[in-house]
Amino acid sequence: MSSTSATASHAPVVGVLALQGDVREHLAALAASGVQGRPVRRPEELAEVAGLVIPGGESTTMSKLAVAFGLLEPLRERVRAGLPVYGTCAGMIMVANKILDGRDDQETIGGIDMIVRRNAFGRQNESFEAEVGIKGIEGGPVEGVFIRAPWVESVGGEAEVLATYGGHTVAVRQGNVLATSFHPELTGDHRVHALFVDMIRAAS
Ligand code: GLN
């Protein structure tokens, strides 16, 4: 096996899918969690990372750009091969095997056997913050920032619900793929990123 920069250095290199969305905030949260974050826009860049964050933003745009940049199939392949991935908000939509209220031509990468409803918590001006307790994260609830956020309508047998809010599932993990409806990268509390970094270290 050829050695990549991701496996050669001590601190894993973690990509942030940089087609669209709040890339910078995730890079900062990763740096604060002790790993090297790196924007990923091309298949060659994807090949070099030991984990990948898919940021919040607009999943319809991300879907379109992933196709245009030739990244959709490489992303699907790496996720199938076990790449640790963390999707926030639009990123949660991208890792859902199935979505509701998407655009007709909207593609997802998939990775979690769940059905995610886009914009389920309402419009932009109905965005809100709420405390969310997450299974596996100690030290009390995290501040969840929900911005035109999706929720999870249902999960399959292999997916584990990590958090609910208002009766709706808002955090899920299946194997190496983690997803939250909300945006921990916007709060300065890096415990969810730390959980993801633990997943990457365990996988590599
Ligand atoms: N509603 C957006 C979408 O469908 C997600 C919003 C967000 O990421 N803050 O992609």
PDB file of C-alpha atoms and ligand atoms in Angstrom:
ATOM      1  CA  MET A   1       0.000   0.000   0.000  1.00  0.00           C
ATOM      2  CA  SER A   2       1.351   3.420  -0.859  1.00  0.00           C
ATOM      3  CA  SER A   3       1.758   5.779   2.022  1.00  0.00           C
ATOM      4  CA  THR A   4      -0.159   9.042   1.890  1.00  0.00           C
ATOM      5  CA  SER A   5       0.394  12.177   3.911  1.00  0.00           C
ATOM      6  CA  ALA A   6      -2.685  11.152   5.867  1.00  0.00           C
ATOM      7  CA  THR A   7      -1.084   7.986   7.147  1.00  0.00           C
ATOM      8  CA  ALA A   8       2.523   9.123   7.228  1.00  0.00           C
ATOM      9  CA  SER A   9       2.176  11.956   9.739  1.00  0.00           C
ATOM     10  CA  HIS A  10       1.144  11.615  13.334  1.00  0.00           C
ATOM     11  CA  ALA A  11      -1.779  14.039  13.252  1.00  0.00           C
ATOM     12  CA  PRO A  12      -4.253  12.834  10.665  1.00  0.00           C
ATOM     13  CA  VAL A  13      -5.089  15.125   7.767  1.00  0.00           C
ATOM     14  CA  VAL A  14      -8.817  15.695   7.715  1.00  0.00           C
ATOM     15  CA  GLY A  15     -10.533  17.130   4.682  1.00  0.00           C
ATOM     16  CA  VAL A  16     -13.421  19.570   4.565  1.00  0.00           C
ATOM     17  CA  LEU A  17     -15.474  19.280   1.407  1.00  0.00           C
ATOM     18  CA  ALA A  18     -15.009  22.774   0.011  1.00  0.00           C
ATOM     19  CA  LEU A  19     -17.514  22.976  -2.814  1.00  0.00           C
ATOM     20  CA  GLN A  20     -19.751  25.352  -0.889  1.00  0.00           C
ATOM     21  CA  GLY A  21     -20.742  26.146   2.680  1.00  0.00           C
ATOM     22  CA  ASP A  22     -19.065  26.996   5.982  1.00  0.00           C
ATOM     23  CA  VAL A  23     -15.694  25.437   5.219  1.00  0.00           C
ATOM     24  CA  ARG A  24     -13.549  27.896   7.168  1.00  0.00           C
ATOM     25  CA  GLU A  25     -15.374  27.320  10.446  1.00  0.00           C
ATOM     26  CA  HIS A  26     -14.842  23.562  10.179  1.00  0.00           C
ATOM     27  CA  LEU A  27     -11.148  24.008   9.365  1.00  0.00           C
ATOM     28  CA  ALA A  28     -10.829  26.106  12.532  1.00  0.00           C
ATOM     29  CA  ALA A  29     -12.739  23.549  14.631  1.00  0.00           C
ATOM     30  CA  LEU A  30     -10.511  20.745  13.311  1.00  0.00           C
ATOM     31  CA  ALA A  31      -7.352  22.705  14.086  1.00  0.00           C
ATOM     32  CA  ALA A  32      -8.676  23.277  17.609  1.00  0.00           C
ATOM     33  CA  SER A  33      -9.243  19.513  17.866  1.00  0.00           C
ATOM     34  CA  GLY A  34      -5.591  18.748  17.142  1.00  0.00           C
ATOM     35  CA  VAL A  35      -5.725  17.659  13.509  1.00  0.00           C
ATOM     36  CA  GLN A  36      -4.741  19.282  10.265  1.00  0.00           C
ATOM     37  CA  GLY A  37      -7.771  20.380   8.248  1.00  0.00           C
ATOM     38  CA  ARG A  38      -7.524  20.709   4.505  1.00  0.00           C
ATOM     39  CA  PRO A  39     -10.064  21.860   1.897  1.00  0.00           C
ATOM     40  CA  VAL A  40     -11.064  19.163  -0.598  1.00  0.00           C
ATOM     41  CA  ARG A  41     -12.328  20.111  -4.045  1.00  0.00           C
ATOM     42  CA  ARG A  42     -10.748  17.500  -6.308  1.00  0.00           C
ATOM     43  CA  PRO A  43     -10.585  13.702  -6.336  1.00  0.00           C
ATOM     44  CA  GLU A  44      -6.776  13.854  -5.842  1.00  0.00           C
ATOM     45  CA  GLU A  45      -7.299  15.877  -2.670  1.00  0.00           C
ATOM     46  CA  LEU A  46      -9.954  13.464  -1.438  1.00  0.00           C
ATOM     47  CA  ALA A  47      -7.521  10.596  -1.892  1.00  0.00           C
ATOM     48  CA  GLU A  48      -5.126  12.163   0.637  1.00  0.00           C
ATOM     49  CA  VAL A  49      -7.371  12.621   3.653  1.00  0.00           C
ATOM     50  CA  ALA A  50      -8.006  10.260   6.558  1.00  0.00           C
ATOM     51  CA  GLY A  51     -11.447  11.703   7.268  1.00  0.00           C
ATOM     52  CA  LEU A  52     -13.829  14.207   5.729  1.00  0.00           C
ATOM     53  CA  VAL A  53     -16.194  16.851   7.058  1.00  0.00           C
ATOM     54  CA  ILE A  54     -19.116  17.837   4.876  1.00  0.00           C
ATOM     55  CA  PRO A  55     -20.110  21.322   5.997  1.00  0.00           C
ATOM     56  CA  GLY A  56     -23.410  23.130   6.279  1.00  0.00           C
ATOM     57  CA  GLY A  57     -24.529  25.213   3.369  1.00  0.00           C
ATOM     58  CA  GLU A  58     -26.944  24.276   0.634  1.00  0.00           C
ATOM     59  CA  SER A  59     -27.186  20.618  -0.232  1.00  0.00           C
ATOM     60  CA  THR A  60     -28.730  21.186  -3.675  1.00  0.00           C
ATOM     61  CA  THR A  61     -25.728  23.325  -4.667  1.00  0.00           C
ATOM     62  CA  MET A  62     -23.282  20.877  -3.112  1.00  0.00           C
ATOM     63  CA  SER A  63     -24.901  18.038  -5.030  1.00  0.00           C
ATOM     64  CA  LYS A  64     -24.642  19.933  -8.313  1.00  0.00           C
ATOM     65  CA  LEU A  65     -21.014  20.913  -7.723  1.00  0.00           C
ATOM     66  CA  ALA A  66     -20.016  17.410  -6.602  1.00  0.00           C
ATOM     67  CA  VAL A  67     -21.257  16.123  -9.958  1.00  0.00           C
ATOM     68  CA  ALA A  68     -19.612  18.978 -11.893  1.00  0.00           C
ATOM     69  CA  PHE A  69     -16.249  18.483 -10.130  1.00  0.00           C
ATOM     70  CA  GLY A  70     -16.294  14.719 -10.713  1.00  0.00           C
ATOM     71  CA  LEU A  71     -16.369  14.105  -6.981  1.00  0.00           C
ATOM     72  CA  LEU A  72     -19.652  12.307  -6.429  1.00  0.00           C
ATOM     73  CA  GLU A  73     -18.517   8.803  -7.369  1.00  0.00           C
ATOM     74  CA  PRO A  74     -15.097   9.118  -5.665  1.00  0.00           C
ATOM     75  CA  LEU A  75     -16.910  10.303  -2.526  1.00  0.00           C
ATOM     76  CA  ARG A  76     -19.324   7.374  -2.661  1.00  0.00           C
ATOM     77  CA  GLU A  77     -16.464   4.948  -3.141  1.00  0.00           C
ATOM     78  CA  ARG A  78     -14.424   6.249  -0.228  1.00  0.00           C
ATOM     79  CA  VAL A  79     -17.429   6.265   2.086  1.00  0.00           C
ATOM     80  CA  ARG A  80     -18.219   2.682   1.070  1.00  0.00           C
ATOM     81  CA  ALA A  81     -14.589   1.800   1.812  1.00  0.00           C
ATOM     82  CA  GLY A  82     -14.960   3.122   5.367  1.00  0.00           C
ATOM     83  CA  LEU A  83     -13.702   6.715   5.256  1.00  0.00           C
ATOM     84  CA  PRO A  84     -14.785   8.488   8.460  1.00  0.00           C
ATOM     85  CA  VAL A  85     -17.164  11.289   7.479  1.00  0.00           C
ATOM     86  CA  TYR A  86     -18.970  13.907   9.522  1.00  0.00           C
ATOM     87  CA  GLY A  87     -21.839  15.811   7.915  1.00  0.00           C
ATOM     88  CA  THR A  88     -23.393  18.893   9.510  1.00  0.00           C
ATOM     89  CA  CYS A  89     -26.795  20.160   8.362  1.00  0.00           C
ATOM     90  CA  ALA A  90     -26.488  20.192   4.538  1.00  0.00           C
ATOM     91  CA  GLY A  91     -23.723  17.636   5.163  1.00  0.00           C
ATOM     92  CA  MET A  92     -26.218  15.447   7.026  1.00  0.00           C
ATOM     93  CA  ILE A  93     -28.397  15.545   3.915  1.00  0.00           C
ATOM     94  CA  MET A  94     -25.386  14.545   1.793  1.00  0.00           C
ATOM     95  CA  VAL A  95     -24.696  11.405   3.863  1.00  0.00           C
ATOM     96  CA  ALA A  96     -28.322  10.257   3.924  1.00  0.00           C
ATOM     97  CA  ASN A  97     -29.157   7.229   1.841  1.00  0.00           C
ATOM     98  CA  LYS A  98     -32.545   8.813   1.160  1.00  0.00           C
ATOM     99  CA  ILE A  99     -33.952  12.340   1.399  1.00  0.00           C
ATOM    100  CA  LEU A 100     -37.360  13.969   1.398  1.00  0.00           C
ATOM    101  CA  ASP A 101     -38.153  17.442   0.003  1.00  0.00           C
ATOM    102  CA  GLY A 102     -35.002  17.414  -2.103  1.00  0.00           C
ATOM    103  CA  ARG A 103     -34.836  18.703  -5.653  1.00  0.00           C
ATOM    104  CA  ASP A 104     -35.744  16.145  -8.284  1.00  0.00           C
ATOM    105  CA  ASP A 105     -32.176  15.832  -9.553  1.00  0.00           C
ATOM    106  CA  GLN A 106     -30.537  16.074  -6.127  1.00  0.00           C
ATOM    107  CA  GLU A 107     -27.897  13.448  -5.421  1.00  0.00           C
ATOM    108  CA  THR A 108     -26.524  12.359  -2.078  1.00  0.00           C
ATOM    109  CA  ILE A 109     -23.325  10.526  -1.262  1.00  0.00           C
ATOM    110  CA  GLY A 110     -25.074   8.273   1.212  1.00  0.00           C
ATOM    111  CA  GLY A 111     -23.469   6.345   4.047  1.00  0.00           C
ATOM    112  CA  ILE A 112     -26.168   6.303   6.697  1.00  0.00           C
ATOM    113  CA  ASP A 113     -29.276   4.221   6.293  1.00  0.00           C
ATOM    114  CA  MET A 114     -31.682   7.024   7.172  1.00  0.00           C
ATOM    115  CA  ILE A 115     -34.335   9.195   5.624  1.00  0.00           C
ATOM    116  CA  VAL A 116     -33.615  12.901   6.099  1.00  0.00           C
ATOM    117  CA  ARG A 117     -36.132  15.659   5.482  1.00  0.00           C
ATOM    118  CA  ARG A 118     -34.639  18.909   4.176  1.00  0.00           C
ATOM    119  CA  ASN A 119     -35.632  22.194   5.821  1.00  0.00           C
ATOM    120  CA  ALA A 120     -37.753  20.223   8.284  1.00  0.00           C
ATOM    121  CA  PHE A 121     -37.292  22.707  11.133  1.00  0.00           C
ATOM    122  CA  GLY A 122     -38.560  25.557   8.966  1.00  0.00           C
ATOM    123  CA  ARG A 123     -37.239  28.493   7.013  1.00  0.00           C
ATOM    124  CA  GLN A 124     -34.143  30.624   7.514  1.00  0.00           C
ATOM    125  CA  ASN A 125     -35.969  33.040   9.846  1.00  0.00           C
ATOM    126  CA  GLU A 126     -37.090  30.113  11.980  1.00  0.00           C
ATOM    127  CA  SER A 127     -33.494  29.205  12.754  1.00  0.00           C
ATOM    128  CA  PHE A 128     -32.812  28.702  16.451  1.00  0.00           C
ATOM    129  CA  GLU A 129     -30.386  27.501  19.087  1.00  0.00           C
ATOM    130  CA  ALA A 130     -31.132  24.767  21.573  1.00  0.00           C
ATOM    131  CA  GLU A 131     -29.308  22.581  24.040  1.00  0.00           C
ATOM    132  CA  VAL A 132     -28.844  19.066  22.740  1.00  0.00           C
ATOM    133  CA  GLY A 133     -27.564  16.138  24.774  1.00  0.00           C
ATOM    134  CA  ILE A 134     -25.499  13.798  22.616  1.00  0.00           C
ATOM    135  CA  LYS A 135     -24.853  10.169  23.459  1.00  0.00           C
ATOM    136  CA  GLY A 136     -21.111   9.629  23.845  1.00  0.00           C
ATOM    137  CA  ILE A 137     -20.320  13.282  24.591  1.00  0.00           C
ATOM    138  CA  GLU A 138     -19.626  14.094  28.197  1.00  0.00           C
ATOM    139  CA  GLY A 139     -19.828  17.386  30.041  1.00  0.00           C
ATOM    140  CA  GLY A 140     -23.463  18.278  29.426  1.00  0.00           C
ATOM    141  CA  PRO A 141     -25.443  19.206  26.326  1.00  0.00           C
ATOM    142  CA  VAL A 142     -23.958  21.066  23.387  1.00  0.00           C
ATOM    143  CA  GLU A 143     -25.428  24.265  21.995  1.00  0.00           C
ATOM    144  CA  GLY A 144     -27.125  23.220  18.778  1.00  0.00           C
ATOM    145  CA  VAL A 145     -27.354  25.912  16.097  1.00  0.00           C
ATOM    146  CA  PHE A 146     -30.162  24.951  13.708  1.00  0.00           C
ATOM    147  CA  ILE A 147     -30.226  26.908  10.432  1.00  0.00           C
ATOM    148  CA  ARG A 148     -32.898  25.746   7.986  1.00  0.00           C
ATOM    149  CA  ALA A 149     -32.043  22.438   9.479  1.00  0.00           C
ATOM    150  CA  PRO A 150     -33.046  18.967   8.367  1.00  0.00           C
ATOM    151  CA  TRP A 151     -34.231  16.269  10.714  1.00  0.00           C
ATOM    152  CA  VAL A 152     -34.093  12.517  10.451  1.00  0.00           C
ATOM    153  CA  GLU A 153     -37.454  10.940   9.776  1.00  0.00           C
ATOM    154  CA  SER A 154     -36.335   7.366  10.308  1.00  0.00           C
ATOM    155  CA  VAL A 155     -33.206   5.257  10.620  1.00  0.00           C
ATOM    156  CA  GLY A 156     -32.431   1.719   9.560  1.00  0.00           C
ATOM    157  CA  GLY A 157     -31.243  -1.025  11.869  1.00  0.00           C
ATOM    158  CA  GLU A 158     -27.516  -0.259  11.636  1.00  0.00           C
ATOM    159  CA  ALA A 159     -27.802   3.446  12.371  1.00  0.00           C
ATOM    160  CA  GLU A 160     -27.624   4.638  15.947  1.00  0.00           C
ATOM    161  CA  VAL A 161     -29.570   7.694  17.091  1.00  0.00           C
ATOM    162  CA  LEU A 162     -27.250   9.877  19.195  1.00  0.00           C
ATOM    163  CA  ALA A 163     -29.532  12.828  19.870  1.00  0.00           C
ATOM    164  CA  THR A 164     -33.081  14.029  19.560  1.00  0.00           C
ATOM    165  CA  TYR A 165     -34.611  17.464  19.878  1.00  0.00           C
ATOM    166  CA  GLY A 166     -38.338  18.165  20.116  1.00  0.00           C
ATOM    167  CA  GLY A 167     -39.037  14.511  19.417  1.00  0.00           C
ATOM    168  CA  HIS A 168     -36.977  14.509  16.224  1.00  0.00           C
ATOM    169  CA  THR A 169     -33.695  12.755  15.582  1.00  0.00           C
ATOM    170  CA  VAL A 170     -30.898  15.294  15.070  1.00  0.00           C
ATOM    171  CA  ALA A 171     -27.697  13.245  15.409  1.00  0.00           C
ATOM    172  CA  VAL A 172     -26.964   9.798  14.008  1.00  0.00           C
ATOM    173  CA  ARG A 173     -23.979   7.527  13.591  1.00  0.00           C
ATOM    174  CA  GLN A 174     -23.562   4.472  11.435  1.00  0.00           C
ATOM    175  CA  GLY A 175     -20.129   2.895  11.461  1.00  0.00           C
ATOM    176  CA  ASN A 176     -17.647   5.602  10.491  1.00  0.00           C
ATOM    177  CA  VAL A 177     -20.257   8.115   9.398  1.00  0.00           C
ATOM    178  CA  LEU A 178     -21.586  10.756  11.786  1.00  0.00           C
ATOM    179  CA  ALA A 179     -24.240  13.376  11.060  1.00  0.00           C
ATOM    180  CA  THR A 180     -25.851  16.246  12.964  1.00  0.00           C
ATOM    181  CA  SER A 181     -28.741  18.515  11.936  1.00  0.00           C
ATOM    182  CA  PHE A 182     -26.991  21.393  13.673  1.00  0.00           C
ATOM    183  CA  HIS A 183     -23.667  23.255  13.389  1.00  0.00           C
ATOM    184  CA  PRO A 184     -21.147  22.675  16.220  1.00  0.00           C
ATOM    185  CA  GLU A 185     -18.500  24.482  14.142  1.00  0.00           C
ATOM    186  CA  LEU A 186     -20.264  27.774  14.867  1.00  0.00           C
ATOM    187  CA  THR A 187     -20.179  27.593  18.654  1.00  0.00           C
ATOM    188  CA  GLY A 188     -16.568  27.332  19.812  1.00  0.00           C
ATOM    189  CA  ASP A 189     -17.449  24.070  21.596  1.00  0.00           C
ATOM    190  CA  HIS A 190     -15.399  21.440  19.793  1.00  0.00           C
ATOM    191  CA  ARG A 191     -16.645  18.306  21.548  1.00  0.00           C
ATOM    192  CA  VAL A 192     -18.459  16.946  18.488  1.00  0.00           C
ATOM    193  CA  HIS A 193     -15.366  17.496  16.341  1.00  0.00           C
ATOM    194  CA  ALA A 194     -13.333  15.773  19.051  1.00  0.00           C
ATOM    195  CA  LEU A 195     -15.694  12.779  18.850  1.00  0.00           C
ATOM    196  CA  PHE A 196     -15.180  12.729  15.087  1.00  0.00           C
ATOM    197  CA  VAL A 197     -11.406  12.927  15.480  1.00  0.00           C
ATOM    198  CA  ASP A 198     -11.611   9.933  17.849  1.00  0.00           C
ATOM    199  CA  MET A 199     -13.532   8.049  15.153  1.00  0.00           C
ATOM    200  CA  ILE A 200     -10.780   8.885  12.619  1.00  0.00           C
ATOM    201  CA  ARG A 201      -8.010   7.779  14.980  1.00  0.00           C
ATOM    202  CA  ALA A 202      -9.862   4.546  15.711  1.00  0.00           C
ATOM    203  CA  ALA A 203     -10.287   3.878  11.983  1.00  0.00           C
ATOM    204  CA  SER A 204      -6.707   4.570  10.919  1.00  0.00           C
TER     205      SER A 204
HETATM  206  N1  GLN B   1     -31.500  23.686   4.097  1.00  0.00           N
HETATM  207  C1  GLN B   1     -30.160  23.485   3.642  1.00  0.00           C
HETATM  208  C2  GLN B   1     -30.103  22.388   2.592  1.00  0.00           C
HETATM  209  O1  GLN B   1     -31.083  21.833   2.217  1.00  0.00           O
HETATM  210  C3  GLN B   1     -29.241  23.130   4.765  1.00  0.00           C
HETATM  211  C4  GLN B   1     -29.021  24.326   5.661  1.00  0.00           C
HETATM  212  C5  GLN B   1     -27.709  24.354   6.358  1.00  0.00           C
HETATM  213  O2  GLN B   1     -26.781  23.611   6.047  1.00  0.00           O
HETATM  214  N2  GLN B   1     -27.577  25.267   7.284  1.00  0.00           N
HETATM  215  O3  GLN B   1     -29.048  22.090   2.115  1.00  0.00           O
END
